[in-house]
Structures are given as C-alpha cells and as structure tokens.
Coordinates of N, CA and C in Angstrom, one line a residue:
M1 N 9.6 9.1 19.0 CA 8.5 10.0 19.4 C 8.9 11.3 19.9
R2 N 10.0 11.2 20.7 CA 10.5 12.5 21.4 C 11.0 13.5 20.3
T3 N 11.7 13.0 19.3 CA 12.2 13.8 18.3 C 11.0 14.5 17.5
R4 N 10.0 13.7 17.2 CA 8.9 14.3 16.5 C 8.2 15.3 17.3
S5 N 8.1 15.1 18.6 CA 7.4 16.0 19.5 C 8.1 17.3 19.6
H6 N 9.5 17.3 19.7 CA 10.2 18.5 19.7 C 10.1 19.2 18.4
G7 N 10.1 18.5 17.3 CA 10.0 19.1 16.0 C 8.6 19.8 15.9
L8 N 7.6 19.3 16.4 CA 6.3 19.9 16.3 C 6.2 21.1 17.2
I9 N 6.9 21.1 18.4 CA 6.9 22.3 19.3 C 7.7 23.4 18.6
I10 N 8.8 23.1 18.0 CA 9.6 24.1 17.3 C 8.9 24.7 16.1
L11 N 8.2 23.8 15.4 CA 7.4 24.3 14.2 C 6.3 25.2 14.7
S12 N 5.6 24.8 15.8 CA 4.5 25.6 16.3 C 5.0 27.0 16.8
L13 N 6.1 27.0 17.5 CA 6.7 28.2 18.0 C 7.1 29.1 16.8
F14 N 7.7 28.5 15.8 CA 8.1 29.3 14.6 C 6.9 29.9 13.9
A15 N 5.8 29.1 13.9 CA 4.6 29.6 13.2 C 3.9 30.7 14.0
V16 N 4.0 30.6 15.4 CA 3.5 31.7 16.2 C 4.2 33.0 16.0
L17 N 5.6 32.9 16.0 CA 6.4 34.1 15.8 C 6.1 34.7 14.5
L18 N 5.7 34.0 13.5 CA 5.4 34.5 12.1 C 4.0 34.9 12.0
G19 N 3.2 34.6 13.0 CA 1.8 34.9 13.0 C 1.0 34.0 12.1
I20 N 1.5 32.8 11.9 CA 0.8 31.8 11.1 C 0.0 30.8 11.9
S21 N -1.2 30.6 11.5 CA -2.1 29.7 12.2 C -1.8 28.2 11.8
V22 N -1.5 27.4 12.7 CA -1.2 26.0 12.4 C -2.5 25.1 12.7
G23 N -3.0 24.4 11.7 CA -4.2 23.6 11.9 C -4.2 22.5 10.9
P24 N -5.3 21.8 10.9 CA -5.4 20.7 9.9 C -5.4 21.2 8.5
A25 N -4.8 20.5 7.6 CA -4.8 20.9 6.2 C -6.2 20.9 5.6
K26 N -6.4 21.9 4.8 CA -7.8 22.1 4.2 C -8.0 21.0 3.1
A27 N -9.1 20.3 3.2 CA -9.3 19.2 2.3 C -9.5 19.8 0.9
A28 N -9.0 19.0 -0.1 CA -9.2 19.4 -1.5 C -10.6 19.3 -1.9
D29 N -11.0 20.2 -2.8 CA -12.4 20.1 -3.3 C -12.6 18.9 -4.2
Q30 N -13.4 18.0 -3.8 CA -13.6 16.7 -4.5 C -14.9 16.8 -5.4
S31 N -15.6 18.0 -5.4 CA -16.8 18.1 -6.2 C -16.6 18.6 -7.6
T32 N -15.4 19.2 -7.8 CA -15.1 19.7 -9.1 C -13.8 19.2 -9.7
A33 N -13.5 19.5 -10.9 CA -12.3 18.9 -11.6 C -11.3 20.1 -11.9
K34 N -10.1 19.7 -12.3 CA -9.1 20.6 -12.7 C -8.6 20.3 -14.1
L35 N -8.0 21.3 -14.8 CA -7.4 21.1 -16.1 C -6.0 21.6 -16.0
L36 N -5.0 20.8 -16.3 CA -3.6 21.3 -16.4 C -3.2 21.3 -17.9
V37 N -2.9 22.5 -18.4 CA -2.5 22.6 -19.8 C -1.0 22.9 -19.9
R38 N -0.3 22.2 -20.8 CA 1.0 22.5 -21.1 C 1.0 22.8 -22.6
A39 N 1.4 24.1 -23.0 CA 1.2 24.5 -24.4 C 2.4 25.2 -24.9
R40 N 2.6 25.1 -26.2 CA 3.6 25.8 -27.0 C 2.9 26.4 -28.2
P41 N 3.1 27.6 -28.5 CA 4.0 28.6 -27.8 C 3.5 29.0 -26.4
V42 N 4.4 29.6 -25.6 CA 4.0 30.1 -24.3 C 3.0 31.3 -24.5
E43 N 2.3 31.6 -23.5 CA 1.3 32.7 -23.6 C 0.0 32.4 -24.3
T44 N -0.1 31.1 -24.7 CA -1.3 30.7 -25.5 C -2.6 30.8 -24.6
E45 N -3.7 31.2 -25.3 CA -4.9 31.5 -24.6 C -5.8 30.2 -24.5
I46 N -6.4 30.0 -23.4 CA -7.2 28.8 -23.1 C -8.7 29.2 -22.9
F47 N -9.6 28.6 -23.7 CA -11.0 28.9 -23.5 C -11.7 27.6 -23.2
I48 N -12.7 27.6 -22.3 CA -13.5 26.5 -22.0 C -15.0 26.8 -22.3
D49 N -15.6 26.1 -23.2 CA -17.0 26.4 -23.6 C -17.2 27.9 -24.0
G50 N -16.2 28.4 -24.7 CA -16.3 29.7 -25.2 C -15.9 30.8 -24.2
Q51 N -15.5 30.5 -23.0 CA -15.1 31.5 -22.0 C -13.6 31.5 -21.8
H52 N -13.0 32.7 -21.7 CA -11.6 32.8 -21.5 C -11.2 32.4 -20.1
M53 N -10.3 31.4 -20.0 CA -9.9 30.9 -18.7 C -8.5 31.4 -18.2
G54 N -7.8 32.0 -19.2 CA -6.4 32.5 -18.9 C -5.5 32.1 -20.0
D55 N -4.2 32.2 -19.7 CA -3.2 31.9 -20.7 C -2.1 31.1 -20.1
A56 N -1.5 30.2 -20.9 CA -0.3 29.4 -20.5 C 0.9 30.4 -20.4
S57 N 1.2 30.9 -19.3 CA 2.0 32.0 -19.1 C 3.5 31.8 -19.6
W58 N 4.4 32.5 -18.9 CA 5.8 32.5 -19.4 C 6.4 31.1 -19.6
D59 N 5.9 30.1 -18.8 CA 6.5 28.7 -18.8 C 5.6 27.8 -19.6
G60 N 4.5 28.3 -20.2 CA 3.7 27.5 -21.1 C 2.7 26.6 -20.3
T61 N 2.5 26.8 -19.0 CA 1.5 26.0 -18.3 C 0.5 26.8 -17.6
I62 N -0.7 26.2 -17.4 CA -1.8 26.9 -16.6 C -2.6 25.8 -16.0
T63 N -3.0 25.9 -14.8 CA -4.0 25.0 -14.1 C -5.3 25.7 -13.9
I64 N -6.3 25.2 -14.4 CA -7.7 25.8 -14.3 C -8.5 24.9 -13.3
P65 N -8.9 25.5 -12.1 CA -9.6 24.7 -11.1 C -11.1 24.9 -11.3
K66 N -11.9 24.2 -10.5 CA -13.3 24.4 -10.3 C -14.1 24.2 -11.7
I67 N -13.8 23.1 -12.4 CA -14.5 22.8 -13.6 C -15.6 21.8 -13.2
A68 N -16.8 22.0 -13.7 CA -17.9 21.1 -13.4 C -17.7 19.8 -14.1
P69 N -17.9 18.7 -13.4 CA -17.7 17.4 -14.0 C -18.6 17.2 -15.3
G70 N -18.1 16.4 -16.2 CA -18.8 16.2 -17.5 C -17.9 16.6 -18.7
Q71 N -18.5 16.6 -19.9 CA -17.7 16.9 -21.1 C -17.8 18.4 -21.3
H72 N -16.6 19.0 -21.7 CA -16.5 20.4 -22.0 C -15.6 20.6 -23.3
T73 N -15.8 21.7 -23.9 CA -15.0 22.0 -25.1 C -13.9 22.9 -24.7
V74 N -12.7 22.5 -24.9 CA -11.5 23.2 -24.6 C -10.8 23.7 -25.9
S75 N -10.7 25.0 -26.1 CA -10.1 25.6 -27.3 C -8.8 26.3 -26.9
V76 N -7.8 26.1 -27.8 CA -6.4 26.7 -27.5 C -6.1 27.6 -28.7
Y77 N -5.8 28.9 -28.4 CA -5.5 29.9 -29.4 C -4.2 30.6 -29.2
N78 N -3.5 31.0 -30.2 CA -2.4 31.9 -30.2 C -2.4 32.6 -31.5
W79 N -2.3 33.9 -31.6 CA -2.3 34.6 -32.8 C -1.1 34.2 -33.7
G80 N -1.4 33.9 -35.0 CA -0.3 33.4 -35.8 C -0.1 31.9 -35.9
F81 N -1.0 31.2 -35.1 CA -1.0 29.8 -35.1 C -2.3 29.2 -35.4
V82 N -2.4 28.0 -35.9 CA -3.7 27.3 -36.1 C -4.3 26.8 -34.8
P83 N -5.5 27.3 -34.5 CA -6.1 26.9 -33.2 C -6.4 25.4 -33.1
Q84 N -6.6 24.9 -31.9 CA -7.0 23.5 -31.8 C -8.1 23.4 -30.7
T85 N -9.1 22.5 -31.0 CA -10.2 22.4 -30.1 C -10.4 20.9 -29.7
F86 N -10.7 20.7 -28.4 CA -10.8 19.3 -27.9 C -12.1 19.2 -27.1
K87 N -12.7 18.0 -27.2 CA -13.8 17.6 -26.4 C -13.2 16.7 -25.3
L88 N -13.3 17.2 -24.0 CA -12.6 16.5 -22.9 C -13.7 16.1 -21.8
D89 N -13.5 15.0 -21.3 CA -14.4 14.5 -20.1 C -13.7 14.8 -18.8
F90 N -14.3 15.4 -17.9 CA -13.8 15.8 -16.6 C -14.5 15.0 -15.5
S91 N -13.7 14.5 -14.5 CA -14.3 13.8 -13.4 C -14.0 14.5 -12.1
A92 N -15.0 14.5 -11.2 CA -14.8 15.2 -9.9 C -13.6 14.7 -9.2
G93 N -12.9 15.7 -8.6 CA -11.7 15.3 -7.8 C -10.5 14.9 -8.6
K94 N -10.6 15.0 -10.0 CA -9.4 14.6 -10.8 C -8.9 15.8 -11.6
T95 N -7.6 15.6 -12.0 CA -7.0 16.6 -12.9 C -6.8 16.0 -14.2
T96 N -7.3 16.7 -15.3 CA -7.1 16.3 -16.6 C -6.0 17.0 -17.2
Q97 N -5.1 16.3 -17.9 CA -3.9 17.0 -18.5 C -4.0 17.1 -20.0
L98 N -3.6 18.2 -20.5 CA -3.7 18.5 -22.0 C -2.4 19.1 -22.4
D99 N -1.7 18.4 -23.3 CA -0.4 18.8 -23.9 C -0.7 19.3 -25.4
V100 N -0.4 20.5 -25.7 CA -0.7 21.1 -27.0 C 0.5 21.8 -27.6
R101 N 0.8 21.5 -28.9 CA 1.8 22.3 -29.6 C 1.1 22.8 -30.9
L102 N 0.9 24.1 -30.9 CA 0.2 24.7 -32.1 C 1.1 24.8 -33.3
V103 N 0.6 24.8 -34.5 CA 1.3 24.9 -35.7 C 1.3 26.3 -36.2
A104 N 2.4 26.9 -36.5 CA 2.4 28.3 -37.0 C 1.8 28.4 -38.4
V105 N 1.1 29.5 -38.6 CA 0.6 29.9 -39.9 C 1.8 30.4 -40.7
P106 N 2.1 29.9 -41.9 CA 3.3 30.3 -42.6 C 3.2 31.7 -43.2
G107 N 4.4 32.3 -43.3 CA 4.5 33.6 -43.9 C 4.4 34.8 -42.9
D108 N 4.9 35.9 -43.3 CA 4.9 37.1 -42.5 C 3.8 38.0 -42.9
V109 N 3.6 39.1 -42.2 CA 2.5 40.1 -42.6 C 3.2 41.5 -42.8
A110 N 2.7 42.2 -43.7 CA 3.3 43.5 -44.1 C 2.5 44.7 -43.5
G111 N 3.3 45.8 -43.2 CA 2.7 47.0 -42.7 C 2.0 47.8 -43.9
P112 N 1.7 49.0 -43.6 CA 2.1 49.8 -42.4 C 1.4 49.4 -41.2
F113 N 2.0 49.7 -40.0 CA 1.4 49.3 -38.7 C 1.2 50.6 -37.9
G114 N 0.1 50.5 -37.1 CA 0.0 51.3 -35.9 C 0.1 50.4 -34.7
R115 N 0.1 51.0 -33.5 CA 0.3 50.2 -32.3 C -0.8 50.5 -31.3
I116 N -1.3 49.4 -30.7 CA -2.3 49.6 -29.6 C -1.6 49.1 -28.3
Q117 N -1.6 50.0 -27.3 CA -1.1 49.7 -26.0 C -2.3 49.7 -25.0
I118 N -2.5 48.6 -24.2 CA -3.6 48.4 -23.4 C -3.2 48.4 -21.9
K119 N -3.8 49.3 -21.1 CA -3.4 49.4 -19.7 C -4.7 49.1 -18.8
E120 N -4.4 48.6 -17.6 CA -5.5 48.4 -16.6 C -6.4 47.3 -17.0
A121 N -5.9 46.3 -17.7 CA -6.8 45.1 -18.1 C -6.3 43.8 -17.6
G122 N -5.2 43.8 -16.8 CA -4.7 42.5 -16.3 C -4.3 41.6 -17.5
R123 N -4.8 40.4 -17.4 CA -4.5 39.4 -18.4 C -5.8 39.0 -19.2
A124 N -6.7 39.9 -19.3 CA -7.9 39.7 -20.1 C -7.6 39.4 -21.5
A125 N -8.4 38.5 -22.2 CA -8.2 38.2 -23.6 C -8.6 39.4 -24.4
V126 N -7.9 39.7 -25.5 CA -8.3 40.8 -26.4 C -8.8 40.2 -27.7
L127 N -10.1 40.5 -28.0 CA -10.7 40.1 -29.2 C -10.8 41.3 -30.1
M128 N -10.4 41.1 -31.4 CA -10.3 42.2 -32.3 C -11.3 42.0 -33.5
N129 N -12.2 42.9 -33.7 CA -13.1 42.9 -34.8 C -14.0 41.7 -34.8
G130 N -14.4 41.2 -33.7 CA -15.3 40.0 -33.5 C -15.4 39.7 -32.0
K131 N -16.4 39.0 -31.6 CA -16.6 38.7 -30.2 C -16.6 37.2 -29.8
T132 N -16.1 36.4 -30.7 CA -16.0 35.0 -30.4 C -14.5 34.7 -30.2
P133 N -14.1 33.5 -29.6 CA -12.7 33.2 -29.3 C -11.9 33.2 -30.6
D134 N -12.5 32.9 -31.8 CA -11.7 32.9 -33.0 C -11.0 34.3 -33.3
Y135 N -11.5 35.3 -32.7 CA -11.0 36.7 -33.0 C -9.9 37.1 -31.9
V136 N -9.5 36.2 -31.1 CA -8.5 36.6 -30.0 C -7.1 36.8 -30.7
V137 N -6.5 37.9 -30.3 CA -5.2 38.2 -30.7 C -4.1 38.2 -29.6
G138 N -4.6 37.8 -28.4 CA -3.7 37.7 -27.3 C -4.3 38.2 -26.0
H139 N -3.5 38.5 -25.0 CA -4.1 39.0 -23.7 C -3.4 40.3 -23.4
A140 N -4.1 41.2 -22.6 CA -3.7 42.5 -22.5 C -2.2 42.7 -21.9
D141 N -1.8 41.7 -21.1 CA -0.5 41.8 -20.5 C 0.6 41.7 -21.5
E142 N 0.3 41.2 -22.7 CA 1.3 41.1 -23.8 C 1.4 42.5 -24.6
M143 N 0.6 43.4 -24.2 CA 0.4 44.7 -25.0 C 0.5 45.9 -24.1
N144 N 1.1 45.8 -22.9 CA 0.9 46.9 -22.0 C 2.2 47.7 -21.6
N145 N 3.3 47.4 -22.3 CA 4.5 48.0 -21.9 C 5.3 48.7 -23.0
S146 N 6.0 49.8 -22.8 CA 6.8 50.4 -23.8 C 8.2 50.8 -23.4
F147 N 8.5 50.6 -22.1 CA 9.7 51.1 -21.6 C 10.8 50.0 -21.3
I148 N 10.7 49.3 -20.2 CA 11.6 48.3 -19.9 C 11.5 47.1 -20.8
W149 N 10.3 46.7 -21.1 CA 10.0 45.5 -21.9 C 9.2 46.0 -23.1
Q150 N 9.5 45.3 -24.2 CA 8.7 45.7 -25.4 C 7.6 44.7 -25.6
Q151 N 6.3 45.1 -25.3 CA 5.2 44.2 -25.4 C 4.2 45.0 -26.3
E152 N 3.9 44.6 -27.5 CA 3.1 45.4 -28.4 C 2.2 44.6 -29.3
L153 N 1.1 45.3 -29.6 CA 0.1 44.8 -30.6 C 0.2 45.7 -31.8
L154 N 0.6 45.2 -32.9 CA 0.7 46.0 -34.1 C -0.5 45.7 -35.1
V155 N -1.2 46.7 -35.6 CA -2.4 46.4 -36.4 C -2.4 47.4 -37.6
P156 N -3.2 47.1 -38.6 CA -3.3 48.0 -39.7 C -3.9 49.4 -39.3
P157 N -3.5 50.5 -39.8 CA -4.1 51.8 -39.5 C -5.6 51.7 -39.7
G158 N -6.4 52.4 -38.9 CA -7.8 52.4 -39.1 C -8.5 52.3 -37.7
T159 N -9.8 52.1 -37.7 CA -10.6 51.9 -36.5 C -10.9 50.4 -36.3
H160 N -10.6 49.9 -35.2 CA -10.8 48.5 -34.8 C -11.7 48.4 -33.6
Q161 N -12.5 47.4 -33.6 CA -13.4 47.1 -32.5 C -12.7 46.1 -31.5
L162 N -12.4 46.5 -30.3 CA -11.8 45.7 -29.3 C -12.8 45.3 -28.3
T163 N -12.7 44.0 -27.8 CA -13.5 43.5 -26.7 C -12.5 42.8 -25.8
L164 N -12.5 43.2 -24.5 CA -11.6 42.6 -23.5 C -12.5 41.7 -22.6
V165 N -12.2 40.4 -22.5 CA -13.0 39.5 -21.8 C -12.2 38.6 -20.9
H166 N -12.8 38.1 -19.8 CA -12.3 37.0 -19.0 C -13.4 36.3 -18.3
G167 N -13.5 35.0 -18.4 CA -14.6 34.3 -17.9 C -15.9 34.7 -18.6
D168 N -16.9 35.0 -17.8 CA -18.2 35.5 -18.4 C -18.3 37.0 -18.3
K169 N -17.2 37.7 -18.1 CA -17.2 39.1 -17.9 C -16.6 39.8 -19.1
T170 N -17.2 40.9 -19.5 CA -16.6 41.8 -20.5 C -15.9 43.0 -19.8
I171 N -14.6 43.1 -19.8 CA -13.9 44.1 -19.1 C -14.1 45.5 -19.8
W172 N -14.0 45.5 -21.1 CA -14.2 46.7 -21.9 C -14.5 46.3 -23.3
S173 N -15.3 47.2 -24.0 CA -15.5 47.0 -25.4 C -15.8 48.3 -26.1
G174 N -15.2 48.5 -27.2 CA -15.4 49.7 -28.0 C -14.4 49.9 -29.1
P175 N -14.6 51.0 -29.9 CA -13.7 51.2 -31.0 C -12.4 51.8 -30.6
V176 N -11.3 51.5 -31.3 CA -10.0 52.1 -31.1 C -9.4 52.5 -32.4
T177 N -9.1 53.7 -32.6 CA -8.6 54.2 -33.9 C -7.0 54.3 -33.8
V178 N -6.4 53.8 -34.8 CA -4.9 53.7 -34.8 C -4.4 54.4 -36.1
E179 N -3.3 55.2 -35.9 CA -2.7 55.9 -37.0 C -1.3 55.1 -37.3
A180 N -1.0 55.2 -38.6 CA 0.3 54.5 -39.0 C 1.4 55.2 -38.4
G181 N 2.3 54.4 -37.8 CA 3.5 54.9 -37.2 C 3.3 55.6 -35.8
K182 N 2.1 55.5 -35.3 CA 1.8 56.0 -34.0 C 1.2 55.0 -33.0
R183 N 1.1 55.4 -31.8 CA 0.7 54.5 -30.7 C -0.6 55.0 -30.1
T184 N -1.6 54.2 -30.0 CA -2.8 54.5 -29.3 C -2.9 53.8 -28.0
V185 N -2.9 54.5 -26.9 CA -2.9 54.0 -25.5 C -4.3 54.0 -25.0
L186 N -4.8 52.8 -24.7 CA -6.2 52.6 -24.1 C -6.1 52.2 -22.7
D187 N -6.8 53.0 -21.9 CA -7.0 52.7 -20.4 C -8.3 52.0 -20.3
A188 N -8.2 50.6 -20.1 CA -9.5 49.8 -20.0 C -10.3 50.2 -18.8
K189 N -9.7 50.7 -17.8 CA -10.4 51.0 -16.5 C -11.4 52.2 -16.7
T190 N -10.9 53.2 -17.5 CA -11.7 54.4 -17.7 C -12.3 54.5 -19.1
G191 N -11.8 53.7 -20.0 CA -12.2 53.7 -21.4 C -11.6 54.8 -22.2
A192 N -10.8 55.6 -21.6 CA -10.1 56.7 -22.4 C -9.0 56.2 -23.2
S193 N -8.7 56.9 -24.3 CA -7.6 56.6 -25.1 C -7.0 57.9 -25.7
H194 N -5.7 57.8 -26.0 CA -5.0 58.9 -26.6 C -3.9 58.4 -27.5
V195 N -3.5 59.3 -28.4 CA -2.4 58.9 -29.4 C -1.1 59.5 -29.0
E196 N 0.0 58.7 -29.1 CA 1.3 59.2 -28.7 C 2.3 58.8 -29.8
T197 N 3.5 59.4 -29.8 CA 4.5 58.9 -30.7 C 4.9 57.4 -30.4
W198 N 5.6 56.8 -31.3 CA 5.8 55.4 -31.1 C 6.6 55.0 -29.9
K199 N 7.6 55.7 -29.6 CA 8.5 55.4 -28.4 C 9.2 54.1 -28.6
G200 N 10.1 54.0 -29.5 CA 10.8 52.8 -29.8 C 11.0 52.7 -31.3
A201 N 11.7 51.6 -31.7 CA 12.0 51.4 -33.1 C 10.7 51.0 -33.9
E202 N 10.3 51.9 -34.8 CA 9.1 51.6 -35.6 C 9.5 50.4 -36.5
P203 N 8.6 49.4 -36.6 CA 8.9 48.3 -37.5 C 8.9 48.6 -39.0
K204 N 9.8 48.0 -39.7 CA 9.8 48.3 -41.2 C 9.7 46.9 -41.9
G205 N 9.0 47.0 -43.0 CA 8.9 45.8 -43.8 C 7.9 44.8 -43.2
S206 N 8.1 43.5 -43.5 CA 7.2 42.4 -43.0 C 7.7 41.9 -41.7
L207 N 6.7 41.4 -40.9 CA 7.0 40.9 -39.6 C 6.3 39.5 -39.4
P208 N 6.9 38.7 -38.5 CA 6.2 37.5 -38.1 C 5.0 37.8 -37.4
R209 N 4.0 36.9 -37.4 CA 2.7 37.2 -36.8 C 2.8 37.2 -35.2
F210 N 3.7 36.4 -34.7 CA 3.9 36.3 -33.3 C 5.4 36.1 -32.9
K211 N 5.9 36.8 -32.0 CA 7.3 36.7 -31.5 C 7.3 37.0 -30.1
A212 N 7.8 36.1 -29.2 CA 7.9 36.3 -27.8 C 9.2 35.9 -27.2
G213 N 9.7 36.6 -26.3 CA 10.9 36.3 -25.5 C 10.7 36.5 -24.1
I214 N 11.8 36.6 -23.3 CA 11.6 36.9 -21.9 C 11.2 38.3 -21.7
N215 N 9.9 38.5 -21.2 CA 9.3 39.8 -20.9 C 9.1 40.6 -22.2
T216 N 9.1 40.0 -23.4 CA 8.8 40.7 -24.6 C 7.8 39.9 -25.4
A217 N 7.0 40.7 -26.2 CA 6.0 40.0 -27.1 C 5.7 41.0 -28.2
T218 N 5.7 40.6 -29.4 CA 5.2 41.4 -30.5 C 4.1 40.6 -31.3
I219 N 2.9 41.1 -31.4 CA 1.8 40.5 -32.1 C 1.5 41.4 -33.3
A220 N 1.7 40.9 -34.5 CA 1.5 41.7 -35.7 C 0.3 41.1 -36.5
V221 N -0.7 42.0 -36.7 CA -1.9 41.6 -37.4 C -1.9 42.3 -38.7
G222 N -1.9 41.6 -39.8 CA -1.9 42.2 -41.2 C -3.3 42.5 -41.6
P223 N -3.4 43.2 -42.7 CA -4.7 43.6 -43.3 C -5.4 42.4 -43.8
T224 N -6.7 42.4 -43.8 CA -7.5 41.3 -44.4 C -7.7 41.6 -45.8
T225 N -7.4 40.7 -46.7 CA -7.5 40.9 -48.1 C -8.3 39.7 -48.7
G226 N -8.8 40.0 -49.9 CA -9.5 38.9 -50.6 C -9.5 39.1 -52.1
K227 N -9.7 38.1 -52.9 CA -9.7 38.2 -54.3 C -10.7 37.1 -54.9
I228 N -11.3 37.5 -56.0 CA -12.2 36.5 -56.6 C -11.9 36.5 -58.1
T229 N -11.8 35.3 -58.7 CA -11.5 35.1 -60.1 C -12.6 34.2 -60.7
A230 N -12.7 34.4 -62.0 CA -13.7 33.6 -62.8 C -13.0 32.9 -63.9
G231 N -13.3 31.6 -64.1 CA -12.7 30.9 -65.2 C -13.7 30.0 -66.0
P232 N -14.0 30.3 -67.2 CA -13.4 31.5 -68.0 C -14.0 32.8 -67.5
A233 N -13.2 33.9 -67.9 CA -13.6 35.2 -67.4 C -14.8 35.7 -68.3
E234 N -14.9 35.2 -69.5 CA -16.0 35.7 -70.4 C -16.8 34.5 -70.9
I235 N -18.1 34.6 -70.8 CA -19.0 33.5 -71.2 C -20.1 34.0 -72.0
N236 N -20.7 33.1 -72.8 CA -21.9 33.4 -73.6 C -23.2 33.0 -72.8
C237 N -24.3 33.5 -73.2 CA -25.6 33.2 -72.5 C -25.7 31.7 -72.5
G238 N -26.0 31.1 -71.4 CA -26.2 29.7 -71.2 C -25.0 28.9 -70.8
D239 N -23.8 29.6 -70.9 CA -22.5 28.9 -70.5 C -22.4 29.1 -69.0
S240 N -21.3 28.4 -68.5 CA -21.1 28.5 -67.0 C -19.6 28.9 -66.8
S241 N -19.3 29.5 -65.6 CA -18.0 29.9 -65.2 C -17.8 29.5 -63.8
Q242 N -16.6 29.1 -63.5 CA -16.3 28.7 -62.1 C -15.7 29.9 -61.3
L243 N -16.3 30.3 -60.2 CA -15.8 31.3 -59.4 C -14.9 30.8 -58.3
S244 N -13.7 31.4 -58.2 CA -12.8 31.0 -57.1 C -12.5 32.2 -56.2
W245 N -12.6 32.0 -54.9 CA -12.5 33.1 -54.0 C -11.5 32.7 -52.9
S246 N -10.6 33.6 -52.6 CA -9.6 33.3 -51.5 C -9.4 34.6 -50.7
S247 N -9.1 34.4 -49.4 CA -8.8 35.6 -48.5 C -7.6 35.3 -47.6
D248 N -7.1 36.3 -47.1 CA -5.9 36.2 -46.2 C -6.2 37.1 -45.0
G249 N -6.1 36.5 -43.8 CA -6.3 37.3 -42.6 C -7.7 37.3 -42.1
A250 N -8.6 36.6 -42.8 CA -10.0 36.6 -42.4 C -10.3 35.5 -41.4
V251 N -11.1 35.7 -40.4 CA -11.5 34.7 -39.5 C -12.8 34.0 -40.0
H252 N -13.7 34.9 -40.6 CA -15.0 34.3 -41.1 C -15.2 35.0 -42.5
T253 N -15.6 34.2 -43.5 CA -15.9 34.7 -44.8 C -17.3 34.4 -45.3
D254 N -17.9 35.3 -46.0 CA -19.3 35.0 -46.5 C -19.5 35.8 -47.7
I255 N -20.2 35.2 -48.7 CA -20.6 36.0 -49.9 C -22.1 36.0 -49.9
S256 N -22.7 37.2 -49.9 CA -24.1 37.3 -49.9 C -24.6 38.1 -51.2
G257 N -25.8 37.9 -51.6 CA -26.4 38.7 -52.6 C -26.1 38.2 -54.0
I258 N -25.4 37.0 -54.2 CA -25.1 36.6 -55.5 C -26.3 36.0 -56.2
G259 N -27.2 35.3 -55.5 CA -28.4 34.8 -56.1 C -28.1 33.4 -56.7
D260 N -29.0 32.9 -57.5 CA -28.9 31.6 -58.2 C -27.8 31.6 -59.2

C-alpha cells in the first residue's frame, strides 16, 4: 500500500508540473459502434452509406467511431482496383473489424497526361466527373505536393468536373481544365486555380493506375473509350444482327435512343 501511495503522489506531482489534470478516466461511449478497417492497398477510401469516412492511411488502417447501431453499407475504393461493398451489422459499444484486400485492375493507361494539384482540402475524397463514390480517384492529400514528395493526380487533357467531399459536406465542386504536359493547381479554400509548368519529370508512355510509396503517390486516370460492333455487319430487311459494346475507363455506361 505504501509503495502505491508514493507512486500516486509522484504521478500527481508530475501531472501538476506539466499542467495535466488527473481525474477519473472518461467512460467509453456505449451508445454507438466503431469500425476498424485494415486495407490493402494503403490509402484506400472508406465510405459508409455513401458518405466518405476517411482513408486507410499510410499503414492501411482506419478506425471510424460514432456509428449508429444497426446495418450499414460499407464500401471500399481505391483507384485502379476493383471496389468491394459489404453489408455489416454494428452493435452499440462494440468494434466491428473489416479486413480487405482489393484486386488490381489489369493493364496500364496511356497518356498524354495533365496534372491536377489540390491544396487546402485536407484528406477530402476527390470525385471526378461524377458525384457518387464510384467516381472517387483518391483523397486530396495524395495530390497536394510537388517538391519534397511526389504526390500527383494525372488525367487526360480537357475539362473535368471535380467534387471534394467528406462526410455529408461538399468541400468544393467545379470544373478544372488541364493542359497536356502542364499542372493545374486548385486551391479548394478559395476556388481559384492556375496553370503552371510541370515541375518534375513529365511521365512518358503508359503508367500503372495507382502507385504509392513512402510519402509518394501517383494516380493515373486514362481516357474513357468505347466501341460498338455488329455481327453480321450487313443485313437484309427482316434479318437480325447482334450488337456488342465495350468500354474502358467508364464508371457508368448507357445507350439511349436506339429504340426497338
């Protein structure tokens, strides 16, 4: 008892010197649930019921607190990988664990590329040319550096619609125009953008869709292409032909106006 008493006195004195208040530990919230995700690749984006919850950071893990008990849809995305979606049941006061290893989409993508650099957006999810989680290409922290670390989003030249989201909030949304071989810098806080030289080795040839290392990340988005064929290509009145349609790089595909 004496040893414990002295230990408590010393600990209290140490806490006073540091300006720390010593008191009873705060009770854990037993009314909500938590989700622990361990994902590969690292930096993978996590959505719950369509809202961005964050990313499995440099070590591939993320803990999401304050989830209402009950069943929720958990979706896991990383550009260049096949997404996965889960229906999970959450219990109050409990932590649900989810281990995910996404499968890479085969093949590289070809340029030319322009580059988008995003500043002042934290780790908000970046949706490109669509506003649902299927259009996520990463988070802003993977695209915000040009000097010490190489963190870049490479896209086809042209105008792209970007939407930066986290939780139920839209951080910024609007068009961003990119030129081949140049860098467009977007300040999400002000909405201003400007074009600069590349500042670094401009990529040549084809690139993998996603590549990340220590403090580096390259996300390469190729052009969306499609083709349609008919077999046979020539028919007489009353005959039939089978149409085959394929696309590359499309999130959603639709044919309208064909009729009967």
